[in-house]
Coordinates of N, CA and C in Angstrom, one line a residue:
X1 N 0.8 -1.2 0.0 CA 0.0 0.0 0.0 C 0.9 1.3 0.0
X2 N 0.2 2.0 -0.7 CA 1.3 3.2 -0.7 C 0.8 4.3 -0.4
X3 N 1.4 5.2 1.3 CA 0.3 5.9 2.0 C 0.7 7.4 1.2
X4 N 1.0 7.8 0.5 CA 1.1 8.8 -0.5 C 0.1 8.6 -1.0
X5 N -0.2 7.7 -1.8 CA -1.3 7.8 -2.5 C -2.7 7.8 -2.0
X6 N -2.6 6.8 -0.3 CA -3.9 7.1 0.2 C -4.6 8.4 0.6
X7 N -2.9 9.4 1.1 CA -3.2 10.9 1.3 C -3.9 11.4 0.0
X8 N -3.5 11.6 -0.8 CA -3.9 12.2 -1.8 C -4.9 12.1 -3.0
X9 N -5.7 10.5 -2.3 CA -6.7 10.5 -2.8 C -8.2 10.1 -1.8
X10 N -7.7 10.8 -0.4 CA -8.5 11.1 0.7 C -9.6 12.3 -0.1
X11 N -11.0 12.3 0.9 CA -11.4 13.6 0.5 C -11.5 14.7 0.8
X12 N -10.7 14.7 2.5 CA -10.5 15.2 3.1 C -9.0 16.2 2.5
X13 N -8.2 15.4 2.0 CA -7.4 16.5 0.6 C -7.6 17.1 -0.4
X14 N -8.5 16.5 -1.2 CA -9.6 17.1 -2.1 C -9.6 18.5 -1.8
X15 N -10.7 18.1 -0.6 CA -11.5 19.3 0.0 C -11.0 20.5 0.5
X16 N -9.7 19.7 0.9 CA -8.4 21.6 1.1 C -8.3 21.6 -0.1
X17 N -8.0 21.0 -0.7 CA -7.5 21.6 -2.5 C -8.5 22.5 -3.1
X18 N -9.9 22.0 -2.8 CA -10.9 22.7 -3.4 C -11.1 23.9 -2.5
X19 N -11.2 24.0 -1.1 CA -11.3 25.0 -0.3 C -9.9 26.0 -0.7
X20 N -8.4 25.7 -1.0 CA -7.4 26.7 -1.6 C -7.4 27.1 -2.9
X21 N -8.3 26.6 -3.7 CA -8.6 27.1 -4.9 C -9.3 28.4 -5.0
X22 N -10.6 28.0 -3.8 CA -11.8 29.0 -3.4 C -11.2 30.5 -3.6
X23 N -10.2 30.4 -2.3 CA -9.4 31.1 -1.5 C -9.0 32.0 -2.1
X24 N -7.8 30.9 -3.2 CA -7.3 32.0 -4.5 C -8.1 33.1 -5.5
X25 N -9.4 32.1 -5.8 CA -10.0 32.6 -6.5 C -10.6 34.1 -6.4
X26 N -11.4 34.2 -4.9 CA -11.4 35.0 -4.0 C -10.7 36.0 -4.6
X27 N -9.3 36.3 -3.8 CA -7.9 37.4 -4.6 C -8.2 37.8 -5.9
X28 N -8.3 37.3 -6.6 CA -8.2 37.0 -8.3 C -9.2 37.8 -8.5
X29 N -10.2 37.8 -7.5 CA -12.1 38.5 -8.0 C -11.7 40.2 -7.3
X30 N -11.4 39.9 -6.0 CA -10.8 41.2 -5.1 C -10.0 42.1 -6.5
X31 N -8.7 41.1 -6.4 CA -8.0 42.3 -7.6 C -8.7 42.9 -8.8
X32 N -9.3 41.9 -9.5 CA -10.1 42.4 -10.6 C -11.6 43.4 -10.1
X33 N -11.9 43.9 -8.8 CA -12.9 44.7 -8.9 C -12.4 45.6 -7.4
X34 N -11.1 45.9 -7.8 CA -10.4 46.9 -6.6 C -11.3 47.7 -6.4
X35 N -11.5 48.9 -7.5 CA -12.4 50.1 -8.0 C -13.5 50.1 -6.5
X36 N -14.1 48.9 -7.0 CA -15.6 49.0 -6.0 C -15.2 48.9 -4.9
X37 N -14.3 48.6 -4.4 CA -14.0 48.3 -2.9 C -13.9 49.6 -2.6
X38 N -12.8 50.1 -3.0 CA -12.5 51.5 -2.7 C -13.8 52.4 -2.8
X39 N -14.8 52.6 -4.0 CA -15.9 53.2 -3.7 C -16.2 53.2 -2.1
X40 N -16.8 51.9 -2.2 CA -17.3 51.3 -0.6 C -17.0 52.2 0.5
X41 N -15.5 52.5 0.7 CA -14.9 53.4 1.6 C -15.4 54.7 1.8
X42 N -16.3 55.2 0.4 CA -16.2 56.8 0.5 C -17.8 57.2 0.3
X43 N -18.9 56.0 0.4 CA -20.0 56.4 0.1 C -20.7 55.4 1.1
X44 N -22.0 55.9 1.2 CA -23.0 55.2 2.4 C -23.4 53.8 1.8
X45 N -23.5 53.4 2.7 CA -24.4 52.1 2.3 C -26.3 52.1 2.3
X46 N -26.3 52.6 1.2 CA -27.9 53.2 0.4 C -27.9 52.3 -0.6
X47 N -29.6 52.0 -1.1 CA -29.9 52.0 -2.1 C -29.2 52.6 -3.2
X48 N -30.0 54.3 -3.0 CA -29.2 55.5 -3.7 C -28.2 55.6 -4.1
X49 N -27.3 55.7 -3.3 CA -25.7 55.2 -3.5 C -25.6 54.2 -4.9
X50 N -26.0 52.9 -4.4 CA -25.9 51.7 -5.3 C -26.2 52.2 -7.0
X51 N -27.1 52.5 -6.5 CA -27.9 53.4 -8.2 C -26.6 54.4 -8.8
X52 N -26.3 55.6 -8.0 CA -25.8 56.3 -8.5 C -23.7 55.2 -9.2
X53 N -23.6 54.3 -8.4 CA -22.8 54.0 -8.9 C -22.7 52.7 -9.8
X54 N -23.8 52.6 -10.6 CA -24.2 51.8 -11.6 C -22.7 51.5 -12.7
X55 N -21.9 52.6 -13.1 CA -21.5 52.5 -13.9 C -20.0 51.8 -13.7
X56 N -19.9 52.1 -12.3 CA -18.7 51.3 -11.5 C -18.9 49.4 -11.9
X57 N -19.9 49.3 -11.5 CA -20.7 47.8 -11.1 C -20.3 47.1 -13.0
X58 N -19.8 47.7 -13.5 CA -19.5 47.4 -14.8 C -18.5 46.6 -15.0
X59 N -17.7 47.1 -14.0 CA -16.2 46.4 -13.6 C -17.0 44.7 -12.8
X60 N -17.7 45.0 -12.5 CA -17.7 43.0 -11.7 C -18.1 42.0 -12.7
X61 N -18.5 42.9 -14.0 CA -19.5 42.0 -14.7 C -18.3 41.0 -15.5
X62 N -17.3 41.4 -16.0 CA -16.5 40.4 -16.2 C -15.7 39.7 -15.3
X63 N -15.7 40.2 -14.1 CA -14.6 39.5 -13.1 C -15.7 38.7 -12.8
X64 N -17.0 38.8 -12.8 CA -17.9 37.4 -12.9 C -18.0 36.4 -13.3
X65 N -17.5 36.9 -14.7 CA -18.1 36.0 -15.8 C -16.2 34.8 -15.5
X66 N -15.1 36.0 -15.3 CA -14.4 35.4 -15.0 C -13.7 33.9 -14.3
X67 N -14.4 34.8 -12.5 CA -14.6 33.9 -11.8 C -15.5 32.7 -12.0
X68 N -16.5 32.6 -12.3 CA -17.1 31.5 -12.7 C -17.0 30.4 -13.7
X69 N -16.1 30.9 -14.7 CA -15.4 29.8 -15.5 C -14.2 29.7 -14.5
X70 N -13.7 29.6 -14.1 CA -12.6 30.0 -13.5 C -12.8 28.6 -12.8
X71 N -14.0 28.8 -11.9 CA -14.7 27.8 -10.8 C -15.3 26.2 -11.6
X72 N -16.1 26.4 -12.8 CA -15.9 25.4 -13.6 C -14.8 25.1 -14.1
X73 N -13.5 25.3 -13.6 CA -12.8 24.8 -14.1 C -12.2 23.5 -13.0
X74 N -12.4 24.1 -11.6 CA -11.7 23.4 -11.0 C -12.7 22.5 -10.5
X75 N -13.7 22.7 -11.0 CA -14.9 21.5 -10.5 C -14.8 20.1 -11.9
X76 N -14.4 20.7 -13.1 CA -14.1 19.6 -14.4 C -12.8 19.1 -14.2
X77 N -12.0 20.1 -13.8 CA -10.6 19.6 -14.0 C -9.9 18.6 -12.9
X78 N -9.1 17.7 -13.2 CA -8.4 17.0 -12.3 C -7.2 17.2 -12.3
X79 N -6.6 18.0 -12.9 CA -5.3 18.4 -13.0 C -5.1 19.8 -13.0
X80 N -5.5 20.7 -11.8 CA -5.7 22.3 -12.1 C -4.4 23.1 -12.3
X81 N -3.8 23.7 -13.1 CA -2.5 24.2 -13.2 C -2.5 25.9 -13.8
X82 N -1.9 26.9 -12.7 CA -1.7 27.9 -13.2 C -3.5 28.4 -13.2
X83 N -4.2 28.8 -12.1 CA -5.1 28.9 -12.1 C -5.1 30.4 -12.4
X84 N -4.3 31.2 -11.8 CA -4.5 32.6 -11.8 C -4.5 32.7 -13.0
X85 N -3.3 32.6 -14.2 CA -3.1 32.2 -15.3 C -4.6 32.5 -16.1
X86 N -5.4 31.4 -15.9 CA -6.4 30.8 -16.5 C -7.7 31.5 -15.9
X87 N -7.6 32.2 -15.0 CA -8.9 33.6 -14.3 C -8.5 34.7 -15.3
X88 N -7.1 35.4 -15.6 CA -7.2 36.6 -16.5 C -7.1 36.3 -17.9
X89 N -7.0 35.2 -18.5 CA -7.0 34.7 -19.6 C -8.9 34.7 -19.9
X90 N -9.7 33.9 -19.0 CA -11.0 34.0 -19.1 C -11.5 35.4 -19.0
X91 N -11.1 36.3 -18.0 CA -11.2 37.4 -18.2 C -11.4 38.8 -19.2
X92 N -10.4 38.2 -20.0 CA -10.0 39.1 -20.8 C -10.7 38.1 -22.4
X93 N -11.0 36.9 -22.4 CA -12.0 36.4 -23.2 C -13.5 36.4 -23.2
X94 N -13.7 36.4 -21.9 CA -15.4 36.6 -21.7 C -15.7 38.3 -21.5
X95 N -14.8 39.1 -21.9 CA -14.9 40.8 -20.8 C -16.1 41.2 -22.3
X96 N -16.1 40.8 -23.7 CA -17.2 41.7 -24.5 C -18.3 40.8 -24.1
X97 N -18.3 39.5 -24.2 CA -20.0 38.9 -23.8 C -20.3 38.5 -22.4
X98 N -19.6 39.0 -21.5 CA -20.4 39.0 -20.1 C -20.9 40.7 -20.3
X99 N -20.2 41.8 -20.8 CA -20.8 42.9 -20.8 C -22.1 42.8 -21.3
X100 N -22.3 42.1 -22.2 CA -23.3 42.5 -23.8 C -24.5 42.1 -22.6
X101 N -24.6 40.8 -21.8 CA -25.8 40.5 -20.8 C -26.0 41.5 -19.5
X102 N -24.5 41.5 -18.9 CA -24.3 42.6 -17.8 C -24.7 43.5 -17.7
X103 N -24.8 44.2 -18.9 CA -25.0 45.9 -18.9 C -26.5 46.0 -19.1
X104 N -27.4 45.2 -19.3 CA -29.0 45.4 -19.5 C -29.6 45.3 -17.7
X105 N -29.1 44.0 -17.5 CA -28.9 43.5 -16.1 C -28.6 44.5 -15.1
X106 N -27.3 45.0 -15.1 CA -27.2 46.4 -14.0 C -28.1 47.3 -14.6
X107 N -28.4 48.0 -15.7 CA -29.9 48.5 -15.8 C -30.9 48.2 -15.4
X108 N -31.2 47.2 -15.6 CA -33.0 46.9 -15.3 C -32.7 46.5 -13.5
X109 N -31.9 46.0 -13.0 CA -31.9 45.9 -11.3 C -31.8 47.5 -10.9
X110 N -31.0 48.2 -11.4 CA -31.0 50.0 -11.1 C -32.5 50.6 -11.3
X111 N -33.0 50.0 -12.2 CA -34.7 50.4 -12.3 C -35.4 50.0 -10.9
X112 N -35.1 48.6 -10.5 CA -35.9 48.1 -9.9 C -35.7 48.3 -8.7
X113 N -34.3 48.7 -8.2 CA -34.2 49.3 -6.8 C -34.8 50.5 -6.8
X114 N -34.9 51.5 -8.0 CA -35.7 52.9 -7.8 C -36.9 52.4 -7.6
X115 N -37.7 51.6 -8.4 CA -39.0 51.2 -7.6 C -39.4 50.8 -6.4
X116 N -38.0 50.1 -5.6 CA -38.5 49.3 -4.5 C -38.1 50.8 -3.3
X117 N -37.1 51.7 -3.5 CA -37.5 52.8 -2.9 C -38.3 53.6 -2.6
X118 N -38.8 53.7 -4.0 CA -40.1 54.4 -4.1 C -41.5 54.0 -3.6
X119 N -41.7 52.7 -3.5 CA -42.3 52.0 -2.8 C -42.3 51.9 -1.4
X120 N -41.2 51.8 -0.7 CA -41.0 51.8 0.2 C -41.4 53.1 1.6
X121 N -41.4 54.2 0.5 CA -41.4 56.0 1.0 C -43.0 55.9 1.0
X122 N -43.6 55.3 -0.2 CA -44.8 55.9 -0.1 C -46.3 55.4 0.6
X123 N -47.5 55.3 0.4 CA -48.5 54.7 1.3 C -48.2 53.4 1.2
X124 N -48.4 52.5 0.3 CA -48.4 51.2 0.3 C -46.9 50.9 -0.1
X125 N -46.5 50.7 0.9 CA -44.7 49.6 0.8 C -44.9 48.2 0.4
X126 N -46.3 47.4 0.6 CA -46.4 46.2 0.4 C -46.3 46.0 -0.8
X127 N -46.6 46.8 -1.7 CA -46.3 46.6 -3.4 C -44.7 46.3 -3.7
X128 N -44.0 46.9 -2.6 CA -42.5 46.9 -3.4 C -42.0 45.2 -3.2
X129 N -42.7 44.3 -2.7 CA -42.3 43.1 -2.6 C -42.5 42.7 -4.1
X130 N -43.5 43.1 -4.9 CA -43.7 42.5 -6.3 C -42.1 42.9 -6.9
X131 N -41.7 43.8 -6.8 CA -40.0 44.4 -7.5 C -39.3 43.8 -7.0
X132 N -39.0 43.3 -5.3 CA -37.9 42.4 -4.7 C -38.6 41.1 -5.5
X133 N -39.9 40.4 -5.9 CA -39.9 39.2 -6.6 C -38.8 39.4 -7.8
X134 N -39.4 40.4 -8.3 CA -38.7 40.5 -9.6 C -37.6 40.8 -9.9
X135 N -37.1 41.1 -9.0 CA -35.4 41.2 -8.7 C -34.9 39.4 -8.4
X136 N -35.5 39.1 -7.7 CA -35.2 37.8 -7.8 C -35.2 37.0 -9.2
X137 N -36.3 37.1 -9.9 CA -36.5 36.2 -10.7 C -35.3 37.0 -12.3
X138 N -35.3 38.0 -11.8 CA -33.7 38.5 -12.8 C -32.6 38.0 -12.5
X139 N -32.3 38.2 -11.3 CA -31.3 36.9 -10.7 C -30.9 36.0 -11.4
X140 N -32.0 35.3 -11.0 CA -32.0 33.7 -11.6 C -31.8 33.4 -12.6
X141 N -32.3 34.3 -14.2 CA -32.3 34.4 -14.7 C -30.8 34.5 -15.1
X142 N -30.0 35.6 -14.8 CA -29.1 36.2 -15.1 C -27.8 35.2 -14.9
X143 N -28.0 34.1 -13.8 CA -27.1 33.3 -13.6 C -26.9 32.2 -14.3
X144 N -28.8 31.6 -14.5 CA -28.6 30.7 -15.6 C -27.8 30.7 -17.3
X145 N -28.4 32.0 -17.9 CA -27.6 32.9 -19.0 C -26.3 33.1 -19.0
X146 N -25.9 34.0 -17.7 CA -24.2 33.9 -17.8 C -23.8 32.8 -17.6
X147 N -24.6 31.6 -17.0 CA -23.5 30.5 -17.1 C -23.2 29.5 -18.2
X148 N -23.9 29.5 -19.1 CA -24.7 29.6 -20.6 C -23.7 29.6 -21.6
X149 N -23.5 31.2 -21.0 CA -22.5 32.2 -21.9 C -21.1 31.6 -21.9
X150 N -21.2 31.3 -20.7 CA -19.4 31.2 -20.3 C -19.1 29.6 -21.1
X151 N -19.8 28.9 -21.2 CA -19.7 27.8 -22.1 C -19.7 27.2 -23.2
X152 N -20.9 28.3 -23.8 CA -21.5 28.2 -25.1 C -22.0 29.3 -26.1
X153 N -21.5 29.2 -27.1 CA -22.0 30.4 -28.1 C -23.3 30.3 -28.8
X154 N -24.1 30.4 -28.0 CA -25.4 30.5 -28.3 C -25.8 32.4 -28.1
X155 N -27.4 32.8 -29.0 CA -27.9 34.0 -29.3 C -28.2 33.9 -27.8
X156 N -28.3 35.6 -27.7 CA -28.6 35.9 -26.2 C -30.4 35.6 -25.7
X157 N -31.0 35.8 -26.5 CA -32.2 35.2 -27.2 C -32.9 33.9 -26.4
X158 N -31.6 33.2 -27.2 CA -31.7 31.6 -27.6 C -31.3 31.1 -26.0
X159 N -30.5 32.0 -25.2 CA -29.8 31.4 -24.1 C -31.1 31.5 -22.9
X160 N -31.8 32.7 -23.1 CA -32.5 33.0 -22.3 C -33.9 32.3 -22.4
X161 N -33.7 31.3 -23.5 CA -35.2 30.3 -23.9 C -34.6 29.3 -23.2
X162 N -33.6 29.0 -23.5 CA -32.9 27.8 -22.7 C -32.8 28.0 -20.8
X163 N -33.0 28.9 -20.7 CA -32.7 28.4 -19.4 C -34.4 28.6 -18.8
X164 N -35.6 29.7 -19.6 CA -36.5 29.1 -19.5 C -36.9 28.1 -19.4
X165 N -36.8 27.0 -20.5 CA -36.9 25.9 -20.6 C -36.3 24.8 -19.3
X166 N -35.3 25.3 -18.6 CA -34.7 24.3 -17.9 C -35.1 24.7 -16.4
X167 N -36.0 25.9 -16.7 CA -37.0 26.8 -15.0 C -37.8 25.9 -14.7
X168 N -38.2 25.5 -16.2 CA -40.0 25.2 -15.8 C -39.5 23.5 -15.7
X169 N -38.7 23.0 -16.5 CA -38.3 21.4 -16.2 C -38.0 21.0 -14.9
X170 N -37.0 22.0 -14.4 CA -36.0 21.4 -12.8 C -36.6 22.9 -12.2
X171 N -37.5 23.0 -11.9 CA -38.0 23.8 -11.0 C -37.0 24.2 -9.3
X172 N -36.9 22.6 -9.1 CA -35.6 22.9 -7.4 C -35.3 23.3 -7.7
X173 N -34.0 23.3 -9.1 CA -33.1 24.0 -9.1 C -33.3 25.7 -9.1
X174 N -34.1 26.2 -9.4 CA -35.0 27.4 -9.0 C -34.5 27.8 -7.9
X175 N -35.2 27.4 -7.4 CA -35.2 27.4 -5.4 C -34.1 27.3 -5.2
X176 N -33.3 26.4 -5.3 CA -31.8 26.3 -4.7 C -31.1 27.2 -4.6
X177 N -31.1 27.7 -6.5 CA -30.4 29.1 -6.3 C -30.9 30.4 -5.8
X178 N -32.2 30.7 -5.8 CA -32.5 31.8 -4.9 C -32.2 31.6 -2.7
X179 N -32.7 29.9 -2.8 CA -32.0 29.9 -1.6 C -30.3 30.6 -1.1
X180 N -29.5 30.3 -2.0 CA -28.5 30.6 -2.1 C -27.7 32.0 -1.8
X181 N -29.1 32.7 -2.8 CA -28.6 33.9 -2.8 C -29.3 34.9 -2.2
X182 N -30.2 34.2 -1.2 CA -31.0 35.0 0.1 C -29.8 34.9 1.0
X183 N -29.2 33.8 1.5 CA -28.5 33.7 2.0 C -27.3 34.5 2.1
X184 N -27.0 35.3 1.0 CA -25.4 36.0 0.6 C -26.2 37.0 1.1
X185 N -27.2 36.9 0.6 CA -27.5 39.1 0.6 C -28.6 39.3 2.5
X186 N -28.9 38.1 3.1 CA -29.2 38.0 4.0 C -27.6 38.1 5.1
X187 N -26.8 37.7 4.5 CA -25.2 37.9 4.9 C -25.1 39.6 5.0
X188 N -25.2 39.9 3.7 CA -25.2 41.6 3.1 C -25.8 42.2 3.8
X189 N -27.0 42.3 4.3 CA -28.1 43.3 5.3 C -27.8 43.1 6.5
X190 N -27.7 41.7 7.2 CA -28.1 41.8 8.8 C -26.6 42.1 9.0
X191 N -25.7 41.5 8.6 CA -24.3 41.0 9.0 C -23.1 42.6 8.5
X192 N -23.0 42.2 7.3 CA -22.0 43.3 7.0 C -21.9 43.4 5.1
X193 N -22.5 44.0 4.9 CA -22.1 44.4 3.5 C -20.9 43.9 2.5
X194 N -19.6 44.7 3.2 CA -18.4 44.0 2.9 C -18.5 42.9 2.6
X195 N -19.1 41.8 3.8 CA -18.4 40.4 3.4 C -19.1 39.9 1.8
X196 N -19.7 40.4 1.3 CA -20.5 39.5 0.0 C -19.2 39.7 -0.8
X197 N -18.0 40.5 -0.6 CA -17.3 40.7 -1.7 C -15.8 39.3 -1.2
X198 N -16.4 39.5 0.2 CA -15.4 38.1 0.3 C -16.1 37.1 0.6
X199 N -17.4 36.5 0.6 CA -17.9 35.5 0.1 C -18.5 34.6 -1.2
X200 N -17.9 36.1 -2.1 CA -18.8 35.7 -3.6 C -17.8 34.4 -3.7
X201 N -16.8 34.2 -4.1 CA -16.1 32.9 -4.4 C -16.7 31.8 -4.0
X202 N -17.9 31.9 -3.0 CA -18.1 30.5 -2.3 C -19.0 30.6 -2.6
X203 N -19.9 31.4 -2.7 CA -21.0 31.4 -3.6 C -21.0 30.8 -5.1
X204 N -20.3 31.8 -5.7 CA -20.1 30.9 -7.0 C -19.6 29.4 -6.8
X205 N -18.8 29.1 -6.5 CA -18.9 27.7 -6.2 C -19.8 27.0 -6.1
X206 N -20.9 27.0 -5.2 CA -21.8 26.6 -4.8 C -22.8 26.7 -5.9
X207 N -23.1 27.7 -6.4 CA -24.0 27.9 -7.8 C -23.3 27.0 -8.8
X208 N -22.0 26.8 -9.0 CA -21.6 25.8 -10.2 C -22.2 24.7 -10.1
X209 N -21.4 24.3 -8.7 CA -22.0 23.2 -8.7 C -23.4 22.3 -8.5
X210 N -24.3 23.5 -8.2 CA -25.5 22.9 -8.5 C -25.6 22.8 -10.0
X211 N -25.3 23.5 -10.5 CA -26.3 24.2 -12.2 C -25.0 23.6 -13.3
X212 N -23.4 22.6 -12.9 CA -22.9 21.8 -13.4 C -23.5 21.1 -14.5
X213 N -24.9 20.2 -13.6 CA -25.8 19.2 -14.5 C -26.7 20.4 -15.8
X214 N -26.8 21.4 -15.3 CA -27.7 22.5 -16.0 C -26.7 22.5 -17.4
X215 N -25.5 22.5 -17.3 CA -25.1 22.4 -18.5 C -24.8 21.6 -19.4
X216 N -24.5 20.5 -18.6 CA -24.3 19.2 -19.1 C -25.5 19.0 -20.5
X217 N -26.9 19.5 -19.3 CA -28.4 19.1 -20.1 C -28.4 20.1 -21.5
X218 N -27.5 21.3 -21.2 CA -27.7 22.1 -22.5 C -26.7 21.7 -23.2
X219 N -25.8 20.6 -23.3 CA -25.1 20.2 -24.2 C -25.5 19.2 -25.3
X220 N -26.1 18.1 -23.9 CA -26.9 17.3 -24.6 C -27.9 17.5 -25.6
X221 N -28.5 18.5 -24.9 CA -29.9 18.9 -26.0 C -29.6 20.3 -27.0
X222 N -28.8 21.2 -27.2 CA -29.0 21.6 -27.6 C -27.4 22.0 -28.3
X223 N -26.7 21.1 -28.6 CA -25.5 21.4 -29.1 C -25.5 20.1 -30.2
X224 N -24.7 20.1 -31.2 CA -24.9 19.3 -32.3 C -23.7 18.1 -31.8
X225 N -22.6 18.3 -31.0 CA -21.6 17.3 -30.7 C -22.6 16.3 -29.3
X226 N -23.2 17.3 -28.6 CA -24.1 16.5 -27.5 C -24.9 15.6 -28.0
X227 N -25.9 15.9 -29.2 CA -27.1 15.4 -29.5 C -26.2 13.8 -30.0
X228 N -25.1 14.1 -31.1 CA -24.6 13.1 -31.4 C -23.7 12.0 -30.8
X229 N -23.2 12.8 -29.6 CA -23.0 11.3 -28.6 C -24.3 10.9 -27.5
X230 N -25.0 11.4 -27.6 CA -26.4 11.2 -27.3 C -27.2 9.4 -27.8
X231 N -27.2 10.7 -29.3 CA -27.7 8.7 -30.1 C -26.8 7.5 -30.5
X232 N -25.2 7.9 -30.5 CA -24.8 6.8 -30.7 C -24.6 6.0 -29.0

């Protein structure tokens, strides 16, 4: 028996491997969205605020799109090498089509916190829950798509029928990810703002690996190399 090998194919080493990948990745997201941090320092923690710095939030949309291939990588790969390497390489590959989704996305959520403000100021605040739904359901939306994107060259269109299509099929998976991400932003309000920028890494992880199979399914079905090891 050779206890080298039993160490290192424990899962208990795995699991630091995967938990130091996190870690890295983490840094990798920090550096690539310095900008907003620094914001952070010099303005309130408002709504308002958030709105007025819309144009900042432009900078995460690729360190997103980034990180998250980044993360599918070390969830596919068994041989992860030169990760940083392979975060600004994705970076600087996905920076025009994570924007092309991102930038509608910080739009229409910048709309929707003005509504839920406004809502909130005036007689009936109970309405502004319909705009936190719908904030949610852009979310979801937006995750399923960019993670779409990050995979596959599909119409923006076409991505956003597909992941329709995979709402109404696997509905948990729904749930899971909003569970997920009540959780981050429930982190964000009671706890500390800050941390969502050092928890996103774990989050994304966590969203991979649920929505992993989510891709898988859009390979199979809707890619011409899937379909074809499909029927044979």
């Amino acid at each position: 028996m050779n206890p080298k090998k039993d160490v290192t194919e424990s899962i208990y080493y795995k699991l630091a491997g995967q938990i130091g990948h996190i870690i890295f990745l983490q840094l990798m997201f920090i550096i690539s969205i310095f900008p907003i941090l620094v914001s952070f320092l010099f303005v309130r923690y408002e709504i308002s605020n958030f709105i007025f710095m819309t144009p900042l939030f432009f900078l995460a949309v690729p360190a997103l799109a980034a990180l998250s291939s980044s993360t599918l990588y070390i969830l596919e790969s068994q041989d992860i090498k030169h990760l940083g390497i392979y975060f600004w390489k994705q970076y600087r590959k996905l920076f025009l089509d994570a924007l092309k989704i991102g930038i509608p996305v910080i739009f229409a959520t910048s709309i929707i916190l003005i509504d839920i403000a406004s809502m909130q100021k005036s007689s009936t605040p109970i309405f502004s829950w319909f705009f936190i739904l719908l904030l949610l359901v852009l979310l979801v939306f937006t995750i399923f798509v960019g993670l779409i994107n990050i995979k596959f060259k599909f119409r923006i269109w076409d991505m956003f029928k597909i992941s329709l299509v995979w709402s109404m099929a696997f509905p948990s998976s729904v749930i899971k990810v909003i569970t997920l991400s009540l959780g981050l932003l429930g982190i964000m309000f009671f706890v500390s703002g800050f941390l969502i920028f050092i928890l996103t890494s774990t989050y994304i992880y966590l969203i991979c690996h649920e929505l992993s199979k989510m891709l898988d399914w859009v390979w199979k079905n809707y890619t011409q190399e899937g379909k074809s090891s499909t029927e044979v």
